[in-house]
Every structure is written in C-alpha cells, then in structure tokens.
Coordinates of C-alpha atoms in Angstrom, one line a residue:
M285 CA 65.7 71.9 85.7
L286 CA 62.3 72.4 84.2
E287 CA 60.1 75.2 85.6
R288 CA 57.3 73.6 87.5
W289 CA 53.6 74.2 87.4
N290 CA 53.9 73.9 91.1
T291 CA 56.9 75.9 92.4
H292 CA 57.2 73.7 95.6
F293 CA 57.8 76.9 97.6
S294 CA 54.2 77.5 98.6
T295 CA 52.3 75.8 101.4
T296 CA 49.1 75.3 99.4
V297 CA 48.6 74.2 95.8
E298 CA 45.2 75.0 94.2
Q299 CA 44.1 72.6 91.4
E300 CA 40.8 72.2 89.7
L301 CA 39.8 68.6 89.1
L302 CA 36.5 67.3 87.8
G303 CA 34.9 70.6 88.5
I304 CA 36.1 70.7 92.1
D305 CA 38.6 73.2 93.4
L306 CA 41.1 71.3 95.5
Q307 CA 43.5 72.9 97.9
L308 CA 46.4 70.6 98.6
A309 CA 48.7 71.4 101.5
Q310 CA 52.4 70.8 101.0
D311 CA 55.5 71.3 103.1
P312 CA 58.2 73.3 101.3
N313 CA 60.5 73.0 104.2
S314 CA 60.5 69.2 104.4
S315 CA 63.4 67.2 103.2
N316 CA 61.0 64.4 102.2
L317 CA 60.1 64.5 98.5
G318 CA 56.7 63.1 99.2
T319 CA 55.4 66.3 100.9
T320 CA 55.3 68.1 97.6
V321 CA 52.8 68.1 94.7
W322 CA 54.8 67.0 91.7
D323 CA 53.9 67.8 88.1
A324 CA 53.5 64.2 87.1
S325 CA 50.7 63.8 89.6
I326 CA 48.9 66.8 88.1
V327 CA 49.3 65.4 84.6
L328 CA 48.1 61.9 85.7
A329 CA 45.0 63.4 87.5
K330 CA 44.1 65.5 84.5
Y331 CA 44.6 62.5 82.2
I332 CA 42.1 60.5 84.2
E333 CA 39.7 63.5 84.2
K334 CA 39.9 63.8 80.4
N335 CA 39.1 60.1 79.9
S336 CA 36.3 60.0 82.5
R337 CA 33.4 60.3 80.1
R338 CA 34.0 56.9 78.5
G339 CA 36.4 54.0 78.5
D340 CA 38.2 52.5 81.4
F341 CA 38.0 55.6 83.5
S342 CA 34.3 56.3 83.0
R343 CA 32.3 56.7 86.1
P344 CA 30.3 53.4 85.6
K345 CA 33.6 51.4 85.2
V346 CA 35.3 53.1 88.2
R347 CA 32.5 53.3 90.7
G348 CA 32.9 50.8 93.5
R349 CA 36.3 49.6 92.2
Q350 CA 39.3 49.2 94.5
A351 CA 42.2 51.5 93.8
L352 CA 45.7 51.8 95.3
E353 CA 48.0 54.8 94.9
L354 CA 51.6 54.0 95.6
G355 CA 53.9 56.8 96.7
A356 CA 50.8 59.0 96.8
G357 CA 52.6 62.1 98.2
M358 CA 49.8 64.6 98.5
G359 CA 47.3 62.3 96.9
L360 CA 46.2 64.2 93.8
A361 CA 46.1 61.3 91.3
G362 CA 44.2 59.0 93.7
M363 CA 41.7 61.8 94.3
A364 CA 40.7 61.7 90.7
L365 CA 39.6 58.1 91.0
A366 CA 38.0 58.7 94.3
L367 CA 35.9 61.5 92.8
L368 CA 34.8 59.1 90.1
G369 CA 33.5 56.6 92.8
A370 CA 36.5 54.3 93.4
D371 CA 37.5 53.2 96.9
V372 CA 41.1 54.4 97.2
A373 CA 43.9 53.4 99.5
F374 CA 46.4 56.3 99.5
T375 CA 49.8 55.0 100.6
D376 CA 53.2 56.4 101.4
I377 CA 55.7 56.3 104.3
G378 CA 57.0 58.3 107.2
D379 CA 56.2 62.0 107.7
V380 CA 54.3 62.1 104.5
L381 CA 51.3 60.4 106.0
P382 CA 49.9 63.2 108.3
L383 CA 49.9 65.7 105.4
L384 CA 48.4 63.2 103.1
Q385 CA 45.7 62.4 105.6
R386 CA 45.0 66.1 105.9
N387 CA 44.6 66.6 102.2
V388 CA 42.3 63.6 101.8
D389 CA 40.1 64.8 104.7
Q390 CA 40.0 68.5 103.5
N391 CA 39.3 67.8 99.9
I392 CA 37.5 64.5 99.2
S393 CA 35.7 63.6 102.4
T394 CA 31.9 63.9 102.2
A395 CA 31.9 66.8 104.6
A396 CA 34.6 68.7 102.7
L397 CA 32.8 68.3 99.4
K398 CA 29.6 69.6 100.9
V399 CA 31.5 72.7 102.1
K400 CA 32.8 73.1 98.5
D401 CA 29.2 73.1 97.4
A402 CA 29.7 69.9 95.4
A403 CA 26.7 67.9 96.5
W404 CA 27.0 65.6 93.4
A405 CA 30.6 64.7 94.4
A406 CA 29.7 64.2 98.0
A407 CA 27.1 61.6 96.9
E408 CA 29.4 59.9 94.5
V409 CA 32.9 60.0 96.1
G410 CA 34.4 56.6 97.0
A411 CA 35.8 55.6 100.4
A412 CA 39.3 56.8 101.1
R413 CA 41.9 55.6 103.6
V414 CA 45.5 56.5 104.2
A415 CA 48.0 53.8 105.1
S416 CA 51.7 53.3 105.4
L417 CA 53.3 51.1 102.7
D418 CA 57.1 50.6 102.4
W419 CA 57.7 48.9 99.0
S420 CA 60.9 47.4 100.3
D421 CA 59.3 45.7 103.3
P422 CA 57.0 42.7 102.3
A423 CA 55.8 42.6 105.9
C424 CA 53.8 45.7 105.1
Y425 CA 51.8 44.0 102.4
A426 CA 49.7 42.0 104.9
A427 CA 47.7 45.1 105.8
F428 CA 46.3 45.3 102.2
H429 CA 43.8 43.2 100.3
P430 CA 45.0 42.6 96.7
P431 CA 44.4 42.4 93.9
Y432 CA 43.3 46.0 93.3
D433 CA 41.4 47.0 90.2
F434 CA 43.6 50.1 89.7
I435 CA 47.1 50.9 90.8
L436 CA 48.5 54.4 90.3
A437 CA 52.1 55.6 90.7
A438 CA 53.0 59.2 89.9
D439 CA 56.6 60.2 89.9
C440 CA 57.7 57.1 91.7
V441 CA 60.5 56.2 89.3
Y442 CA 63.1 58.7 90.5
S443 CA 66.1 56.5 91.1
E444 CA 67.6 53.1 90.2
L445 CA 67.1 51.9 93.7
A446 CA 63.4 52.6 93.7
V447 CA 62.6 50.6 90.5
P448 CA 62.9 47.0 91.9
H449 CA 61.0 47.9 95.1
L450 CA 58.2 49.6 93.1
L451 CA 58.0 46.6 90.8
A452 CA 57.7 44.2 93.8
A453 CA 54.8 46.3 95.2
V454 CA 53.0 46.4 91.9
L455 CA 53.3 42.7 91.3
H456 CA 52.1 41.9 94.8
M457 CA 49.2 44.3 94.8
G458 CA 48.0 43.7 91.3
G459 CA 46.5 40.7 89.4
P460 CA 45.8 39.7 85.8
R461 CA 43.0 42.2 85.4
T462 CA 44.6 45.1 87.3
Q463 CA 45.0 48.3 85.4
T464 CA 48.3 49.9 86.4
I465 CA 49.0 53.5 85.4
V466 CA 52.5 55.0 85.9
A467 CA 53.3 58.6 85.3
N468 CA 57.1 59.4 85.1
E469 CA 59.0 62.6 84.6
F470 CA 62.1 61.8 82.6
R471 CA 65.2 62.8 84.5
S472 CA 67.7 60.0 83.8
Q473 CA 68.1 57.8 80.8
T474 CA 69.6 55.1 83.1
V475 CA 66.6 55.1 85.4
H476 CA 64.2 55.2 82.5
D477 CA 65.9 52.2 80.8
L478 CA 65.9 50.2 84.0
F479 CA 62.2 50.9 84.5
M480 CA 61.3 49.8 81.0
Q481 CA 63.5 46.7 81.3
R482 CA 62.4 45.5 84.7
F483 CA 58.7 46.2 84.2
G484 CA 58.8 45.0 80.6
R485 CA 59.5 41.5 81.7
H486 CA 56.2 41.3 83.6
F487 CA 54.0 43.8 81.8
T488 CA 53.2 45.0 78.3
I489 CA 53.8 48.7 78.4
R490 CA 51.7 51.2 76.4
K491 CA 52.7 54.9 76.4
V492 CA 49.8 57.3 76.3
A493 CA 49.8 59.6 73.3
P494 CA 49.6 63.3 73.8
N495 CA 46.2 63.6 72.2
K496 CA 44.8 61.3 74.9
M497 CA 46.1 63.7 77.6
D498 CA 44.7 67.0 78.8
A499 CA 46.0 69.6 76.2
N500 CA 46.9 72.1 78.9
Y501 CA 48.5 69.6 81.3
Q502 CA 51.2 67.7 79.4
H503 CA 54.9 67.9 78.7
P504 CA 57.4 66.1 76.5
L505 CA 59.3 64.9 79.5
I506 CA 56.3 63.6 81.5
H507 CA 55.1 60.2 80.2
I508 CA 52.1 58.1 81.2
Y509 CA 52.3 54.4 80.8
L510 CA 49.5 51.8 80.9
L511 CA 50.6 48.4 82.1
K512 CA 49.0 45.1 81.5
R513 CA 50.2 42.0 83.3
R514 CA 51.7 39.3 81.2
K515 CA 50.5 35.7 81.6
Q516 CA 54.1 34.6 82.0
P517 CA 57.2 36.8 82.7
L518 CA 59.6 37.1 79.8
A519 CA 63.2 35.9 80.0
E520 CA 65.9 38.5 79.3
A521 CA 66.0 37.4 75.7
G522 CA 62.3 37.7 75.5
V523 CA 62.4 41.4 76.5
E524 CA 64.7 42.1 73.6
A525 CA 62.4 40.2 71.2
A526 CA 59.4 42.1 72.5
A527 CA 61.3 45.3 71.9
A528 CA 61.9 44.3 68.3
E529 CA 58.2 43.4 67.9
G530 CA 57.2 46.7 69.4
A531 CA 59.5 48.6 67.0
A532 CA 57.9 46.8 64.1
A533 CA 54.4 47.6 65.4
T534 CA 55.4 51.3 65.7
E535 CA 56.5 51.4 62.1
D536 CA 53.3 49.8 60.9
G537 CA 51.2 52.1 63.0
Q538 CA 53.0 55.2 61.8
A539 CA 52.6 54.1 58.2
A540 CA 48.8 53.4 58.6
A541 CA 48.3 56.8 60.3
Q542 CA 50.1 58.6 57.5
R543 CA 47.9 56.8 54.9
A544 CA 44.8 57.9 56.9
G545 CA 46.1 61.5 57.1
G546 CA 46.4 61.3 60.9
V547 CA 49.1 61.4 63.4
A548 CA 50.0 58.2 65.2
G549 CA 50.8 58.5 68.9
V550 CA 54.0 56.5 69.4
V551 CA 53.9 55.0 72.8
G552 CA 57.1 53.6 74.1
G553 CA 57.6 52.2 70.7
V554 CA 54.0 51.0 70.5
A555 CA 51.7 52.7 68.0
E556 CA 48.6 54.6 69.3
G557 CA 45.3 53.2 68.2
E558 CA 44.1 49.6 67.9
Q559 CA 47.6 48.4 67.8
Q560 CA 48.1 49.5 71.3
D561 CA 46.4 46.3 72.5
A562 CA 49.1 44.2 70.8
E563 CA 51.2 42.1 73.2
V564 CA 54.4 44.0 73.0
G565 CA 56.8 44.9 75.7
A566 CA 59.3 47.5 76.7
V567 CA 60.6 49.2 73.6
E568 CA 62.9 52.0 72.7
E569 CA 61.4 55.4 72.6
E570 CA 62.3 58.7 70.9
D571 CA 64.8 60.7 72.8
P572 CA 62.8 62.7 75.4
L573 CA 65.3 65.6 75.3
A574 CA 65.0 65.7 71.6
A575 CA 61.2 65.8 71.9
A576 CA 61.6 68.6 74.4
A577 CA 64.0 70.4 72.1
A578 CA 61.4 70.3 69.3
A579 CA 58.7 71.5 71.5
A580 CA 60.8 74.3 72.8
A581 CA 61.8 75.4 69.4
A582 CA 58.2 75.5 68.3
A583 CA 57.3 77.4 71.4
A584 CA 60.1 79.9 70.7
V585 CA 58.9 80.5 67.2
A586 CA 55.3 80.9 68.4
A587 CA 56.4 83.3 71.1
A588 CA 58.4 85.4 68.6
G589 CA 55.5 85.5 66.2
A590 CA 53.1 86.6 69.0
A591 CA 55.5 89.3 70.1
A592 CA 55.8 90.6 66.5
A593 CA 52.1 90.7 66.2
A594 CA 51.7 92.5 69.4
V595 CA 54.1 95.2 68.3
E596 CA 52.2 95.7 65.0
E597 CA 48.8 95.8 66.7
G598 CA 49.9 98.4 69.3
A599 CA 48.4 98.9 72.6
G600 CA 45.1 97.2 71.6
G601 CA 47.0 94.1 70.5
R602 CA 48.8 94.0 73.8
E603 CA 45.6 94.2 75.8
E604 CA 44.1 91.5 73.7
G605 CA 47.2 89.3 74.2
A606 CA 47.1 89.8 78.0
A607 CA 43.4 88.8 78.1
S608 CA 44.1 85.7 76.0
S609 CA 46.8 84.5 78.4
G610 CA 44.7 84.8 81.5
S611 CA 44.0 81.2 82.4
S612 CA 46.1 79.4 84.8
A613 CA 46.6 76.5 82.4
E614 CA 48.0 78.9 79.8
R615 CA 50.3 80.5 82.3
F616 CA 51.5 77.0 83.3
Q617 CA 52.3 76.2 79.6
T618 CA 54.1 79.5 79.1
R619 CA 56.4 78.9 82.0
R620 CA 57.0 75.3 81.0
Q621 CA 57.8 76.2 77.4
G622 CA 60.3 78.9 78.6
A623 CA 62.0 76.4 80.8
M624 CA 62.2 73.9 78.0
L625 CA 63.9 76.4 75.8
A626 CA 66.4 77.2 78.6
R627 CA 67.2 73.5 79.0
V628 CA 67.7 73.0 75.3
L629 CA 70.1 75.9 75.1
K630 CA 72.0 74.6 78.1
D631 CA 72.1 70.8 77.4
I632 CA 71.9 70.3 73.7
K633 CA 74.7 71.2 71.3
L634 CA 73.2 72.4 68.0

C-alpha cells in the first residue's frame, strides 16, 4: 500500500486550502471508509485551488453555482468550491453524516470562518447543506434538484459494485452543461477499466495532466478526470471506436508537443492542450504502476544524490538540507516517494 499524506490514525487532519487552515475531524476507529480523509480528496481540492484564478474554477464562474459532492466523506473537495462561492450539497450515507456535518459547520460556516480570521471567506462562502444520498436507491433522488453545475466525486471508484451506482447518480444529478470531476486512486485495473468503459459510454473523459495539478499534491496513482456529457450514449462498439480515436489524438498531441519543445499531458489517452476538447471517449492509458515505478526510480536517484551531497558538505549541508525539507508538502512528497519505491520493489519484477 502507498504511504498516505493522511495516516488515517489521527482524529484530526489539518489542511490549508485557499489560504484557510481547515481542521477536519475523522474517526480512525470507524469501519466506514467515509469517515476518513482520503488522499484523492486532498489532490482534488488542491487542483481546484490551483485553477481558481481563471478558467472554469475561477471565482466569477463558481460563485452562485450549484454543486454536489457525491460520497463526500469528510467534505474537503466540496469545501474548495464552497470557499469559491458555490452552493454545495455534501452527500454521503449512514454514520458518515454526523461527522461530515461537524466538519462543514466547524470549517466553512460563516461563524467558523470569522473565528479563523478569514473575513473575506466569510463574505464569499456559498451555502452548504449535508444530506443523505444512497446512489443505489433512486427514491433518494427526489430530495435533490438537478441538474447541478458541478458534480464532484473523490475516491468513489473503489469497487466494481460501486461503478454502476455512481454512474446512475451522476447521470441523474447532472445535465448537458454539468461539469463532473472525478478523482480516483488506482487500486485495481479491473475497477479502473470498468469505470472507463461504463462512464465512457455517456461522457467524454479527459484526464488532467500533472502540470495542471498542484505540484506538491499529486501522485502517479491518483488521477483526476473531467467528464462532459455526450449528446447520445455510445453503443458498445462506439466505445471501442472512441478509444481508437482517442489513441490517435494522443499520438498527434504528443508529436505536436515534441515539435514545440514542450511536454504533452496524456489524459486517459487524450492529449493535453487544445485537443482535450475533442469528442473522444474512454481510452487506454499508460500503466499506472509503470508510471509509479518511473517516479519512484527518479525519486530514489534524487534521494541518493541529495544524500551524497549532504555527506560532502558536512554538518552545514545537513542543516541546510533539514531546513529545505521543512514544509508539510515536502514531507508529504518524501513519504509518498518512499512508499512508491517500496511498492515498486515488491510488485514489479525488473
């Protein structure tokens, strides 16, 4: 398993978001996965923050919009949109709801933001409500008012059984103009393939490139996908055709980027850049474990070089190295890189 930014053993997770220090309560003793702050939600929240100055997540485009977070857990991703002015419905089920309500009240309510000395946020924050939503029970849908402008889902694709129910909820709650953002941590090729196949019939899927994500909050095994509703669902054969089209778009995009001297972000087989808006569907991606292996190898080389430099520089070098690694984001990355290397050595035969 990967080492987490959040260890899941603490009762409180501290996370800075849009200049606000959030303190999220979690229950390490609960058997419910939703009572934990998962890394994919952190990556998604920081992605929204990074892209909040302009584009689809800029404050003018988010303010007053209606957003829905599915499987919200502790609510971090939805809080990012709420702090930008969206009215957010945080949804989950069962014993997750009381803790989710507590986190919303203690972090993004007007009163809480004033206590945090964030008057600007208190004036801008959107309305928030916490509600129960069981994806597998269509009767629950009546309590909501679709279509929503934004739908968020962080680490909701965790089993084959969850995929069709999540798809049903997204289809019901969204519309032609809805922006759906899904953040997944890769754990199973089977689950990942099922997600791409089922969702690819109804949506074009664009994978966010690393350079569009927060540099300190990303990982090769955590992917963010931007989904756009198709006018008509594809037949099974159409999914395969879209995959072939997407693969061709990827090759064209990579070639163009090389000619320009840049690096193309390959997004679920769809090239980063202007070609991302092409109507392509679920496509094959590079092996996530191979990507993790490459990142781990690079991290190992960098770590070895840093260690050698520290030895040569002596005590002064060691002090400087300690100072340079002081930020929480850097410590997160160090732990994640070490965990990647451990996984590579265990799971990949060289």
